Amino acid sequence: MPGVGDLTMENSCQALCRSLITHSGLQEEVDISKSVLYTSLMGLLLVADREREIHLSLGSGQVGLWNVGNTCFLNSIVQCLSHTCSLRDYCLTKAFLHEMGSTEEPQLMKAFTQVLCDLWDSNGTNTAVNPGAFCSAFKESVPYFSGYSQQDAQEFLRFLLDRLHSEINRCPPHRNTLRTSLVPARATLRIGEEAAVMWKKYLERENSKIVDLFAGQLRSSLHCSVCSHYSTTFDVFYDLSLPIPKVLRSVAGGSVSLKDCLELFSQEEQLEKENSPLCERCGKRTESTKKLTIQKFPKVIVLHLNRFTTSRYSISKSTVSVSFPLTQLDLGPYGPVDTGPVLYNLYAVCNHSGTVNMGHYTAYCLDETGWQCYNDSRVTPTGESQLQSNQAYVLFYKLDVSSEPGK
Ligand SMILES: [Zn+2]
């Protein structure tokens, strides 16, 4: 075929097709192979167009969600996830359909994706959309959330990410029998190597966009006070639940910083004999100390300010104001020794106002135009100064790619 050799030099599909059209116009006889080629190229073009269109035709995203019966906990978290751009784009392009390891219908993922489609529809005229179908799909997937009572947003987020992950896991469905097998001989591996081995084993079974974005690795070091033996375990986390230090109201207006919470989270903790795990060397429970560090930093870190304390008879809520940086939160100090700065920028906040039993959830999310407040069906612009309050409950931070720690 004349000209095809030259045409392949062209990079873009459009140019290729344009040239083909020109050629077809000039030639009276179009042979079959060329028309087949033409059709295929048109097909490719259409696919490319459709994918590009999804990226180009995003609406503002400044669309609310109806409250369909005490669902503000769900609405606020969905808005935070809807502003997690890589997750949003992954859903909108329906990339999960090509990656899933299971052949089962991803019911919840589809319902979630539909909500995102409605929220980001460039032709949409609605100021708020109905999350009812998604809400039903979620309750079907997690019966624990059935009923109409107020639920905890953090708990909802955990269940949602877990269920979405299981539906779109790239690894084929498996039985949970291999989890503890083939743990490497500890003596032969350094901490960093052991962590990497554990992480690799995790990814062999659990691998999805949810894991790509939210999963990190936590290291727990236990030190036995009797025999001085150190043991290390690694756990995968999708969020960190941070304790809020108790403050005297008279001191500094009852306010603490996120750094205080992180310090408390990662400080060495004394464990009584009865609360201690077995010491590997002593073979029994001993008084020990435990320390948590972040071994592997996720792309998106979800920090839960644990405002609710459950005692035997009741749940109480801390209304301490926690200040937090909007940019350049450095989590490096909570990583392995000698980790440089690991910087994160805030892009969404889930707030809880009111009391344990009579509460309301809202979200602050950052888009190209600034911060918006999502209060169920209402969306209003918000100043940065509004973000810091004693209602901040779950913080969503995105890793600053320029500070990503080396592997
Ligand atoms: Zn011991």
CSV table of N, CA, C and O in Angstrom, one decimal, residues 66-183:
chain,number,residue,atom,x,y,z
A,66,TRP,N,-27.8,14.4,48.4
A,66,TRP,CA,-29.0,14.5,49.2
A,66,TRP,C,-28.7,13.6,50.5
A,66,TRP,O,-28.0,12.6,50.5
A,67,ASN,N,-29.3,14.1,51.6
A,67,ASN,CA,-29.4,13.2,52.7
A,67,ASN,C,-30.6,12.3,52.6
A,67,ASN,O,-31.7,12.7,52.6
A,68,VAL,N,-30.3,11.0,52.5
A,68,VAL,CA,-31.4,10.1,52.3
A,68,VAL,C,-31.7,9.3,53.5
A,68,VAL,O,-31.9,8.1,53.5
A,69,GLY,N,-31.6,10.0,54.7
A,69,GLY,CA,-31.9,9.3,55.9
A,69,GLY,C,-30.7,9.1,56.8
A,69,GLY,O,-30.1,8.0,56.8
A,70,ASN,N,-30.3,10.2,57.5
A,70,ASN,CA,-29.1,10.1,58.4
A,70,ASN,C,-27.9,9.6,57.6
A,70,ASN,O,-27.1,8.8,58.1
A,71,THR,N,-27.7,10.1,56.4
A,71,THR,CA,-26.5,9.7,55.6
A,71,THR,C,-25.4,10.7,55.5
A,71,THR,O,-24.6,10.7,54.6
A,72,CYS,N,-25.4,11.7,56.4
A,72,CYS,CA,-24.4,12.7,56.3
A,72,CYS,C,-23.0,12.1,56.5
A,72,CYS,O,-22.0,12.6,55.9
A,73,PHE,N,-22.9,11.0,57.3
A,73,PHE,CA,-21.6,10.4,57.4
A,73,PHE,C,-21.1,9.8,56.1
A,73,PHE,O,-19.9,9.9,55.8
A,74,LEU,N,-22.0,9.3,55.3
A,74,LEU,CA,-21.7,8.7,54.0
A,74,LEU,C,-21.4,9.9,53.0
A,74,LEU,O,-20.4,9.8,52.3
A,75,ASN,N,-22.2,10.9,53.0
A,75,ASN,CA,-22.0,12.0,52.1
A,75,ASN,C,-20.7,12.7,52.3
A,75,ASN,O,-20.0,13.0,51.3
A,76,SER,N,-20.3,12.9,53.5
A,76,SER,CA,-19.0,13.6,53.8
A,76,SER,C,-17.8,12.8,53.3
A,76,SER,O,-16.9,13.4,52.7
A,77,ILE,N,-17.9,11.5,53.5
A,77,ILE,CA,-16.8,10.7,53.1
A,77,ILE,C,-16.7,10.5,51.6
A,77,ILE,O,-15.7,10.6,51.0
A,78,VAL,N,-17.9,10.4,51.0
A,78,VAL,CA,-17.9,10.3,49.5
A,78,VAL,C,-17.3,11.6,48.9
A,78,VAL,O,-16.6,11.5,47.9
A,79,GLN,N,-17.6,12.7,49.5
A,79,GLN,CA,-17.1,14.0,48.9
A,79,GLN,C,-15.6,14.0,49.0
A,79,GLN,O,-14.9,14.4,48.1
A,80,CYS,N,-15.1,13.5,50.2
A,80,CYS,CA,-13.6,13.5,50.3
A,80,CYS,C,-13.0,12.5,49.3
A,80,CYS,O,-12.0,12.8,48.7
A,81,LEU,N,-13.6,11.4,49.1
A,81,LEU,CA,-13.1,10.4,48.1
A,81,LEU,C,-13.2,10.9,46.7
A,81,LEU,O,-12.4,10.7,45.8
A,82,SER,N,-14.3,11.6,46.5
A,82,SER,CA,-14.6,12.2,45.2
A,82,SER,C,-13.5,13.2,44.8
A,82,SER,O,-13.3,13.5,43.6
A,83,HIS,N,-12.9,13.8,45.8
A,83,HIS,CA,-11.8,14.8,45.6
A,83,HIS,C,-10.4,14.1,45.7
A,83,HIS,O,-9.4,14.8,45.7
A,84,THR,N,-10.4,12.8,45.7
A,84,THR,CA,-9.1,12.1,45.6
A,84,THR,C,-9.0,11.8,44.1
A,84,THR,O,-9.5,10.8,43.6
A,85,CYS,N,-8.2,12.7,43.5
A,85,CYS,CA,-8.3,12.8,42.0
A,85,CYS,C,-7.9,11.4,41.3
A,85,CYS,O,-8.6,11.0,40.4
A,86,SER,N,-6.9,10.7,41.7
A,86,SER,CA,-6.5,9.5,41.0
A,86,SER,C,-7.6,8.5,41.2
A,86,SER,O,-7.9,7.7,40.3
A,87,LEU,N,-8.3,8.4,42.4
A,87,LEU,CA,-9.4,7.5,42.6
A,87,LEU,C,-10.6,7.8,41.7
A,87,LEU,O,-11.1,7.0,41.0
A,88,ARG,N,-10.9,9.1,41.7
A,88,ARG,CA,-12.0,9.6,40.8
A,88,ARG,C,-11.8,9.3,39.4
A,88,ARG,O,-12.6,8.7,38.7
A,89,ASP,N,-10.6,9.5,38.8
A,89,ASP,CA,-10.3,9.3,37.4
A,89,ASP,C,-10.3,7.8,37.1
A,89,ASP,O,-10.8,7.4,36.1
A,90,TYR,N,-9.8,7.0,38.1
A,90,TYR,CA,-9.8,5.5,37.9
A,90,TYR,C,-11.3,5.0,37.8
A,90,TYR,O,-11.5,4.2,37.0
A,91,CYS,N,-12.1,5.6,38.6
A,91,CYS,CA,-13.6,5.2,38.5
A,91,CYS,C,-14.2,5.7,37.2
A,91,CYS,O,-14.9,5.0,36.5
A,92,LEU,N,-14.0,7.0,36.9
A,92,LEU,CA,-14.7,7.6,35.8
A,92,LEU,C,-14.3,6.9,34.4
A,92,LEU,O,-15.1,6.8,33.5
A,93,THR,N,-13.0,6.5,34.3
A,93,THR,CA,-12.6,5.8,33.1
A,93,THR,C,-12.9,4.3,33.1
A,93,THR,O,-12.6,3.6,32.2
A,94,LYS,N,-13.5,3.9,34.3
A,94,LYS,CA,-13.9,2.5,34.5
A,94,LYS,C,-12.7,1.6,34.2
A,94,LYS,O,-12.9,0.4,33.7
A,95,ALA,N,-11.6,2.0,34.6
A,95,ALA,CA,-10.3,1.2,34.4
A,95,ALA,C,-10.4,-0.1,35.1
A,95,ALA,O,-9.8,-1.1,34.7
A,96,PHE,N,-11.2,-0.1,36.2
A,96,PHE,CA,-11.3,-1.3,37.0
A,96,PHE,C,-11.8,-2.5,36.3
A,96,PHE,O,-11.5,-3.7,36.6
A,97,LEU,N,-12.7,-2.2,35.3
A,97,LEU,CA,-13.3,-3.3,34.5
A,97,LEU,C,-12.2,-4.2,33.8
A,97,LEU,O,-12.4,-5.4,33.5
A,98,HIS,N,-11.1,-3.6,33.5
A,98,HIS,CA,-10.0,-4.3,32.7
A,98,HIS,C,-9.0,-4.9,33.6
A,98,HIS,O,-8.2,-5.7,33.2
A,99,GLU,N,-9.0,-4.5,34.9
A,99,GLU,CA,-8.0,-5.0,35.8
A,99,GLU,C,-8.4,-6.0,36.8
A,99,GLU,O,-7.6,-6.7,37.4
A,100,MET,N,-9.7,-6.1,37.1
A,100,MET,CA,-10.3,-7.0,38.1
A,100,MET,C,-9.8,-8.4,37.9
A,100,MET,O,-9.8,-9.0,36.8
A,101,GLY,N,-9.5,-9.1,39.1
A,101,GLY,CA,-9.1,-10.5,39.0
A,101,GLY,C,-10.3,-11.4,39.1
A,101,GLY,O,-10.2,-12.6,38.9
A,102,SER,N,-11.4,-10.9,39.6
A,102,SER,CA,-12.6,-11.7,39.8
A,102,SER,C,-13.6,-11.5,38.6
A,102,SER,O,-13.5,-10.5,38.0
A,103,THR,N,-14.4,-12.5,38.4
A,103,THR,CA,-15.4,-12.4,37.3
A,103,THR,C,-16.7,-11.9,37.9
A,103,THR,O,-17.7,-11.7,37.1
A,104,GLU,N,-16.8,-11.7,39.2
A,104,GLU,CA,-18.0,-11.3,39.8
A,104,GLU,C,-18.3,-9.8,39.5
A,104,GLU,O,-17.4,-9.0,39.4
A,105,GLU,N,-19.6,-9.5,39.4
A,105,GLU,CA,-20.0,-8.1,39.1
A,105,GLU,C,-19.6,-7.2,40.3
A,105,GLU,O,-19.9,-7.5,41.4
A,106,PRO,N,-18.8,-6.2,40.0
A,106,PRO,CA,-18.4,-5.3,41.1
A,106,PRO,C,-19.6,-4.3,41.4
A,106,PRO,O,-19.5,-3.1,41.1
A,107,GLN,N,-20.6,-4.8,42.1
A,107,GLN,CA,-21.8,-4.0,42.4
A,107,GLN,C,-21.6,-2.7,43.1
A,107,GLN,O,-22.0,-1.7,42.7
A,108,LEU,N,-20.8,-2.8,44.2
A,108,LEU,CA,-20.6,-1.6,45.0
A,108,LEU,C,-19.7,-0.6,44.2
A,108,LEU,O,-20.0,0.6,44.2
A,109,MET,N,-18.7,-1.1,43.6
A,109,MET,CA,-17.8,-0.2,42.8
A,109,MET,C,-18.6,0.5,41.7
A,109,MET,O,-18.4,1.7,41.4
A,110,LYS,N,-19.5,-0.2,41.1
A,110,LYS,CA,-20.3,0.4,40.0
A,110,LYS,C,-21.2,1.5,40.6
A,110,LYS,O,-21.4,2.6,40.0
A,111,ALA,N,-21.8,1.2,41.7
A,111,ALA,CA,-22.7,2.2,42.3
A,111,ALA,C,-21.9,3.4,42.8
A,111,ALA,O,-22.4,4.5,42.6
A,112,PHE,N,-20.7,3.2,43.3
A,112,PHE,CA,-19.9,4.3,43.8
A,112,PHE,C,-19.5,5.1,42.5
A,112,PHE,O,-19.5,6.3,42.6
A,113,THR,N,-19.1,4.4,41.5
A,113,THR,CA,-18.7,5.1,40.2
A,113,THR,C,-19.8,6.0,39.7
A,113,THR,O,-19.6,7.1,39.2
A,114,GLN,N,-21.0,5.4,39.8
A,114,GLN,CA,-22.2,6.2,39.3
A,114,GLN,C,-22.4,7.5,40.0
A,114,GLN,O,-22.6,8.5,39.4
A,115,VAL,N,-22.2,7.4,41.4
A,115,VAL,CA,-22.3,8.7,42.1
A,115,VAL,C,-21.2,9.7,41.7
A,115,VAL,O,-21.5,10.9,41.5
A,116,LEU,N,-20.0,9.2,41.5
A,116,LEU,CA,-18.9,10.1,41.0
A,116,LEU,C,-19.2,10.7,39.6
A,116,LEU,O,-19.0,11.8,39.4
A,117,CYS,N,-19.8,9.8,38.7
A,117,CYS,CA,-20.2,10.3,37.4
A,117,CYS,C,-21.2,11.4,37.5
A,117,CYS,O,-21.1,12.5,36.9
A,118,ASP,N,-22.2,11.3,38.4
A,118,ASP,CA,-23.2,12.3,38.6
A,118,ASP,C,-22.6,13.6,39.2
A,118,ASP,O,-22.9,14.7,38.8
A,119,LEU,N,-21.6,13.4,40.2
A,119,LEU,CA,-21.0,14.5,40.8
A,119,LEU,C,-20.1,15.3,39.8
A,119,LEU,O,-20.0,16.6,40.0
A,120,TRP,N,-19.5,14.7,38.9
A,120,TRP,CA,-18.6,15.3,38.0
A,120,TRP,C,-19.1,15.5,36.6
A,120,TRP,O,-18.4,15.9,35.7
A,121,ASP,N,-20.4,15.3,36.4
A,121,ASP,CA,-21.0,15.4,35.1
A,121,ASP,C,-20.9,16.9,34.6
A,121,ASP,O,-21.4,17.8,35.2
A,122,SER,N,-20.3,17.0,33.4
A,122,SER,CA,-20.1,18.4,32.9
A,122,SER,C,-21.4,19.0,32.4
A,122,SER,O,-21.5,20.2,32.2
A,123,ASN,N,-22.3,18.1,32.0
A,123,ASN,CA,-23.6,18.6,31.5
A,123,ASN,C,-24.7,18.7,32.6
A,123,ASN,O,-25.8,19.1,32.3
A,124,GLY,N,-24.3,18.2,33.8
A,124,GLY,CA,-25.3,18.1,34.8
A,124,GLY,C,-25.8,19.5,35.3
A,124,GLY,O,-25.0,20.5,35.3
A,125,THR,N,-27.0,19.6,35.6
A,125,THR,CA,-27.6,20.9,36.0
A,125,THR,C,-28.0,20.8,37.5
A,125,THR,O,-28.5,21.8,38.0
A,126,ASN,N,-27.9,19.6,38.0
A,126,ASN,CA,-28.3,19.4,39.4
A,126,ASN,C,-27.3,20.0,40.4
A,126,ASN,O,-26.1,19.9,40.2
A,127,THR,N,-27.8,20.7,41.4
A,127,THR,CA,-26.9,21.2,42.4
A,127,THR,C,-26.6,20.1,43.5
A,127,THR,O,-25.7,20.2,44.3
A,128,ALA,N,-27.4,19.0,43.5
A,128,ALA,CA,-27.2,17.9,44.3
A,128,ALA,C,-27.7,16.6,43.7
A,128,ALA,O,-28.6,16.7,42.9
A,129,VAL,N,-27.0,15.5,44.0
A,129,VAL,CA,-27.5,14.3,43.4
A,129,VAL,C,-27.8,13.3,44.5
A,129,VAL,O,-27.5,13.4,45.7
A,130,ASN,N,-28.5,12.2,44.1
A,130,ASN,CA,-29.1,11.3,45.0
A,130,ASN,C,-28.1,10.1,45.2
A,130,ASN,O,-27.9,9.3,44.2
A,131,PRO,N,-27.6,9.9,46.4
A,131,PRO,CA,-26.7,8.7,46.6
A,131,PRO,C,-27.4,7.5,47.0
A,131,PRO,O,-26.8,6.5,47.5
A,132,GLY,N,-28.7,7.4,46.9
A,132,GLY,CA,-29.6,6.4,47.4
A,132,GLY,C,-29.2,5.0,46.9
A,132,GLY,O,-29.1,4.0,47.7
A,133,ALA,N,-28.9,4.8,45.6
A,133,ALA,CA,-28.6,3.5,45.0
A,133,ALA,C,-27.2,3.0,45.6
A,133,ALA,O,-27.1,1.9,46.0
A,134,PHE,N,-26.3,4.0,45.7
A,134,PHE,CA,-25.0,3.6,46.3
A,134,PHE,C,-25.2,3.2,47.8
A,134,PHE,O,-24.6,2.2,48.2
A,135,CYS,N,-26.0,4.0,48.5
A,135,CYS,CA,-26.2,3.7,49.9
A,135,CYS,C,-26.8,2.3,50.1
A,135,CYS,O,-26.4,1.6,50.9
A,136,SER,N,-27.8,2.0,49.2
A,136,SER,CA,-28.4,0.6,49.3
A,136,SER,C,-27.4,-0.5,49.0
A,136,SER,O,-27.3,-1.5,49.7
A,137,ALA,N,-26.5,-0.2,48.0
A,137,ALA,CA,-25.5,-1.2,47.6
A,137,ALA,C,-24.5,-1.4,48.8
A,137,ALA,O,-24.1,-2.5,49.0
A,138,PHE,N,-24.2,-0.3,49.4
A,138,PHE,CA,-23.3,-0.4,50.6
A,138,PHE,C,-23.9,-1.2,51.7
A,138,PHE,O,-23.2,-2.1,52.3
A,139,LYS,N,-25.1,-0.9,52.0
A,139,LYS,CA,-25.8,-1.6,53.1
A,139,LYS,C,-25.9,-3.1,52.8
A,139,LYS,O,-25.9,-3.9,53.7
A,140,GLU,N,-26.1,-3.4,51.6
A,140,GLU,CA,-26.2,-4.8,51.2
A,140,GLU,C,-24.9,-5.5,51.4
A,140,GLU,O,-24.8,-6.6,51.8
A,141,SER,N,-23.8,-4.8,51.1
A,141,SER,CA,-22.5,-5.3,51.2
A,141,SER,C,-22.0,-5.4,52.6
A,141,SER,O,-21.3,-6.3,53.0
A,142,VAL,N,-22.5,-4.4,53.4
A,142,VAL,CA,-22.1,-4.4,54.9
A,142,VAL,C,-23.4,-4.3,55.7
A,142,VAL,O,-23.8,-3.2,56.1
A,143,PRO,N,-24.0,-5.4,56.0
A,143,PRO,CA,-25.3,-5.3,56.7
A,143,PRO,C,-25.2,-4.6,58.0
A,143,PRO,O,-26.2,-4.1,58.5
A,144,TYR,N,-24.0,-4.6,58.6
A,144,TYR,CA,-23.8,-3.9,59.9
A,144,TYR,C,-24.3,-2.4,59.8
A,144,TYR,O,-24.7,-1.9,60.8
A,145,PHE,N,-24.3,-1.8,58.6
A,145,PHE,CA,-24.7,-0.4,58.5
A,145,PHE,C,-26.1,-0.3,58.1
A,145,PHE,O,-26.6,0.8,57.8
A,146,SER,N,-26.9,-1.3,58.1
A,146,SER,CA,-28.3,-1.2,57.8
A,146,SER,C,-29.0,-0.4,58.9
A,146,SER,O,-28.5,-0.2,60.0
A,147,GLY,N,-30.2,0.0,58.6
A,147,GLY,CA,-31.0,0.8,59.5
A,147,GLY,C,-30.7,2.3,59.3
A,147,GLY,O,-29.9,2.6,58.4
A,148,TYR,N,-31.3,3.1,60.0
A,148,TYR,CA,-31.2,4.5,59.8
A,148,TYR,C,-30.5,5.3,60.8
A,148,TYR,O,-30.5,6.5,60.8
A,149,SER,N,-29.8,4.6,61.7
A,149,SER,CA,-29.2,5.4,62.8
A,149,SER,C,-27.9,6.0,62.3
A,149,SER,O,-27.3,5.6,61.3
A,150,GLN,N,-27.5,7.0,63.0
A,150,GLN,CA,-26.2,7.7,62.7
A,150,GLN,C,-25.0,6.8,62.8
A,150,GLN,O,-25.0,6.0,63.7
A,151,GLN,N,-24.1,6.8,61.8
A,151,GLN,CA,-23.0,6.0,61.8
A,151,GLN,C,-21.7,6.8,61.9
A,151,GLN,O,-21.7,8.0,61.6
A,152,ASP,N,-20.6,6.1,62.2
A,152,ASP,CA,-19.3,6.8,62.3
A,152,ASP,C,-18.7,6.8,60.9
A,152,ASP,O,-18.5,5.8,60.2
A,153,ALA,N,-18.3,8.1,60.5
A,153,ALA,CA,-17.7,8.3,59.2
A,153,ALA,C,-16.4,7.5,59.0
A,153,ALA,O,-16.2,7.0,57.9
A,154,GLN,N,-15.6,7.4,60.0
A,154,GLN,CA,-14.3,6.8,59.9
A,154,GLN,C,-14.5,5.2,59.7
A,154,GLN,O,-13.9,4.6,58.8
A,155,GLU,N,-15.5,4.7,60.4
A,155,GLU,CA,-15.8,3.3,60.3
A,155,GLU,C,-16.3,3.0,58.9
A,155,GLU,O,-16.0,2.0,58.3
A,156,PHE,N,-17.2,3.9,58.4
A,156,PHE,CA,-17.8,3.8,57.1
A,156,PHE,C,-16.6,3.8,56.0
A,156,PHE,O,-16.6,2.9,55.1
A,157,LEU,N,-15.7,4.7,56.2
A,157,LEU,CA,-14.6,4.8,55.2
A,157,LEU,C,-13.8,3.5,55.2
A,157,LEU,O,-13.5,2.9,54.1
A,158,ARG,N,-13.5,2.9,56.4
A,158,ARG,CA,-12.8,1.6,56.4
A,158,ARG,C,-13.5,0.5,55.7
A,158,ARG,O,-12.9,-0.2,54.9
A,159,PHE,N,-14.8,0.4,56.0
A,159,PHE,CA,-15.6,-0.7,55.3
A,159,PHE,C,-15.7,-0.4,53.8
A,159,PHE,O,-15.5,-1.4,53.1
A,160,LEU,N,-15.9,0.8,53.5
A,160,LEU,CA,-16.0,1.1,52.0
A,160,LEU,C,-14.8,0.8,51.3
A,160,LEU,O,-14.8,0.1,50.2
A,161,LEU,N,-13.6,1.2,51.8
A,161,LEU,CA,-12.3,1.0,51.1
A,161,LEU,C,-12.1,-0.5,51.0
A,161,LEU,O,-11.7,-1.1,50.0
A,162,ASP,N,-12.4,-1.2,52.1
A,162,ASP,CA,-12.2,-2.7,52.1
A,162,ASP,C,-13.0,-3.4,51.1
A,162,ASP,O,-12.6,-4.2,50.4
A,163,ARG,N,-14.3,-3.0,51.0
A,163,ARG,CA,-15.2,-3.7,50.1
A,163,ARG,C,-14.9,-3.3,48.6
A,163,ARG,O,-14.9,-4.2,47.8
A,164,LEU,N,-14.6,-2.1,48.4
A,164,LEU,CA,-14.2,-1.7,47.0
A,164,LEU,C,-13.0,-2.4,46.6
A,164,LEU,O,-12.9,-2.9,45.5
A,165,HIS,N,-12.0,-2.5,47.5
A,165,HIS,CA,-10.8,-3.2,47.2
A,165,HIS,C,-11.1,-4.7,46.9
A,165,HIS,O,-10.6,-5.2,45.9
A,166,SER,N,-11.9,-5.3,47.7
A,166,SER,CA,-12.1,-6.8,47.4
A,166,SER,C,-12.8,-7.0,46.0
A,166,SER,O,-12.5,-7.9,45.3
A,167,GLU,N,-13.6,-6.0,45.6
A,167,GLU,CA,-14.3,-6.2,44.3
A,167,GLU,C,-13.4,-6.0,43.2
A,167,GLU,O,-13.5,-6.6,42.2
A,168,ILE,N,-12.4,-5.0,43.3
A,168,ILE,CA,-11.6,-4.7,42.2
A,168,ILE,C,-10.1,-5.2,42.3
A,168,ILE,O,-9.2,-4.8,41.6
A,169,ASN,N,-9.9,-6.1,43.3
A,169,ASN,CA,-8.6,-6.7,43.5
A,169,ASN,C,-8.1,-7.3,42.2
A,169,ASN,O,-8.8,-8.0,41.5
A,170,ARG,N,-6.9,-6.9,41.8
A,170,ARG,CA,-6.3,-7.4,40.6
A,170,ARG,C,-5.9,-8.9,40.7
A,170,ARG,O,-5.8,-9.6,39.7
A,171,CYS,N,-5.7,-9.3,42.0
A,171,CYS,CA,-5.3,-10.7,42.2
A,171,CYS,C,-6.6,-11.5,42.2
A,171,CYS,O,-7.7,-11.0,42.7
A,172,PRO,N,-6.6,-12.7,41.7
A,172,PRO,CA,-7.8,-13.6,41.7
A,172,PRO,C,-8.2,-13.9,43.1
A,172,PRO,O,-7.4,-13.8,44.0
A,173,PRO,N,-9.5,-14.2,43.3
A,173,PRO,CA,-10.0,-14.4,44.6
A,173,PRO,C,-9.2,-15.6,45.3
A,173,PRO,O,-8.8,-16.5,44.6
A,174,HIS,N,-9.0,-15.5,46.6
A,174,HIS,CA,-8.2,-16.5,47.3
A,174,HIS,C,-8.8,-16.8,48.6
A,174,HIS,O,-9.6,-16.1,49.2
A,175,ARG,N,-8.4,-17.9,49.2
A,175,ARG,CA,-8.8,-18.2,50.5
A,175,ARG,C,-7.7,-17.7,51.5
A,175,ARG,O,-6.5,-17.6,51.1
A,176,ASN,N,-8.1,-17.3,52.7
A,176,ASN,CA,-7.2,-16.7,53.6
A,176,ASN,C,-6.4,-17.7,54.4
A,176,ASN,O,-6.3,-17.7,55.6
A,177,THR,N,-5.7,-18.6,53.7
A,177,THR,CA,-5.0,-19.7,54.4
A,177,THR,C,-3.5,-19.5,54.3
A,177,THR,O,-2.7,-20.0,55.0
A,178,LEU,N,-3.1,-18.6,53.3
A,178,LEU,CA,-1.6,-18.5,53.1
A,178,LEU,C,-1.0,-17.4,53.9
A,178,LEU,O,0.2,-17.2,53.9
A,179,ARG,N,-1.9,-16.6,54.6
A,179,ARG,CA,-1.5,-15.4,55.2
A,179,ARG,C,-0.2,-15.5,56.0
A,179,ARG,O,0.7,-14.7,55.9
A,180,THR,N,-0.1,-16.5,56.8
A,180,THR,CA,1.1,-16.6,57.8
A,180,THR,C,2.2,-17.5,57.3
A,180,THR,O,3.1,-17.7,58.0
A,181,SER,N,2.0,-18.2,56.2
A,181,SER,CA,3.0,-19.1,55.8
A,181,SER,C,4.2,-18.5,55.2
A,181,SER,O,4.2,-17.3,54.8
A,182,LEU,N,5.3,-19.2,55.3
A,182,LEU,CA,6.6,-18.8,54.7
A,182,LEU,C,7.1,-17.4,55.2
A,182,LEU,O,7.5,-16.6,54.4
A,183,VAL,N,7.0,-17.2,56.4
A,183,VAL,CA,7.6,-16.0,57.0
A,183,VAL,C,9.1,-16.2,57.0
A,183,VAL,O,9.5,-17.2,57.4
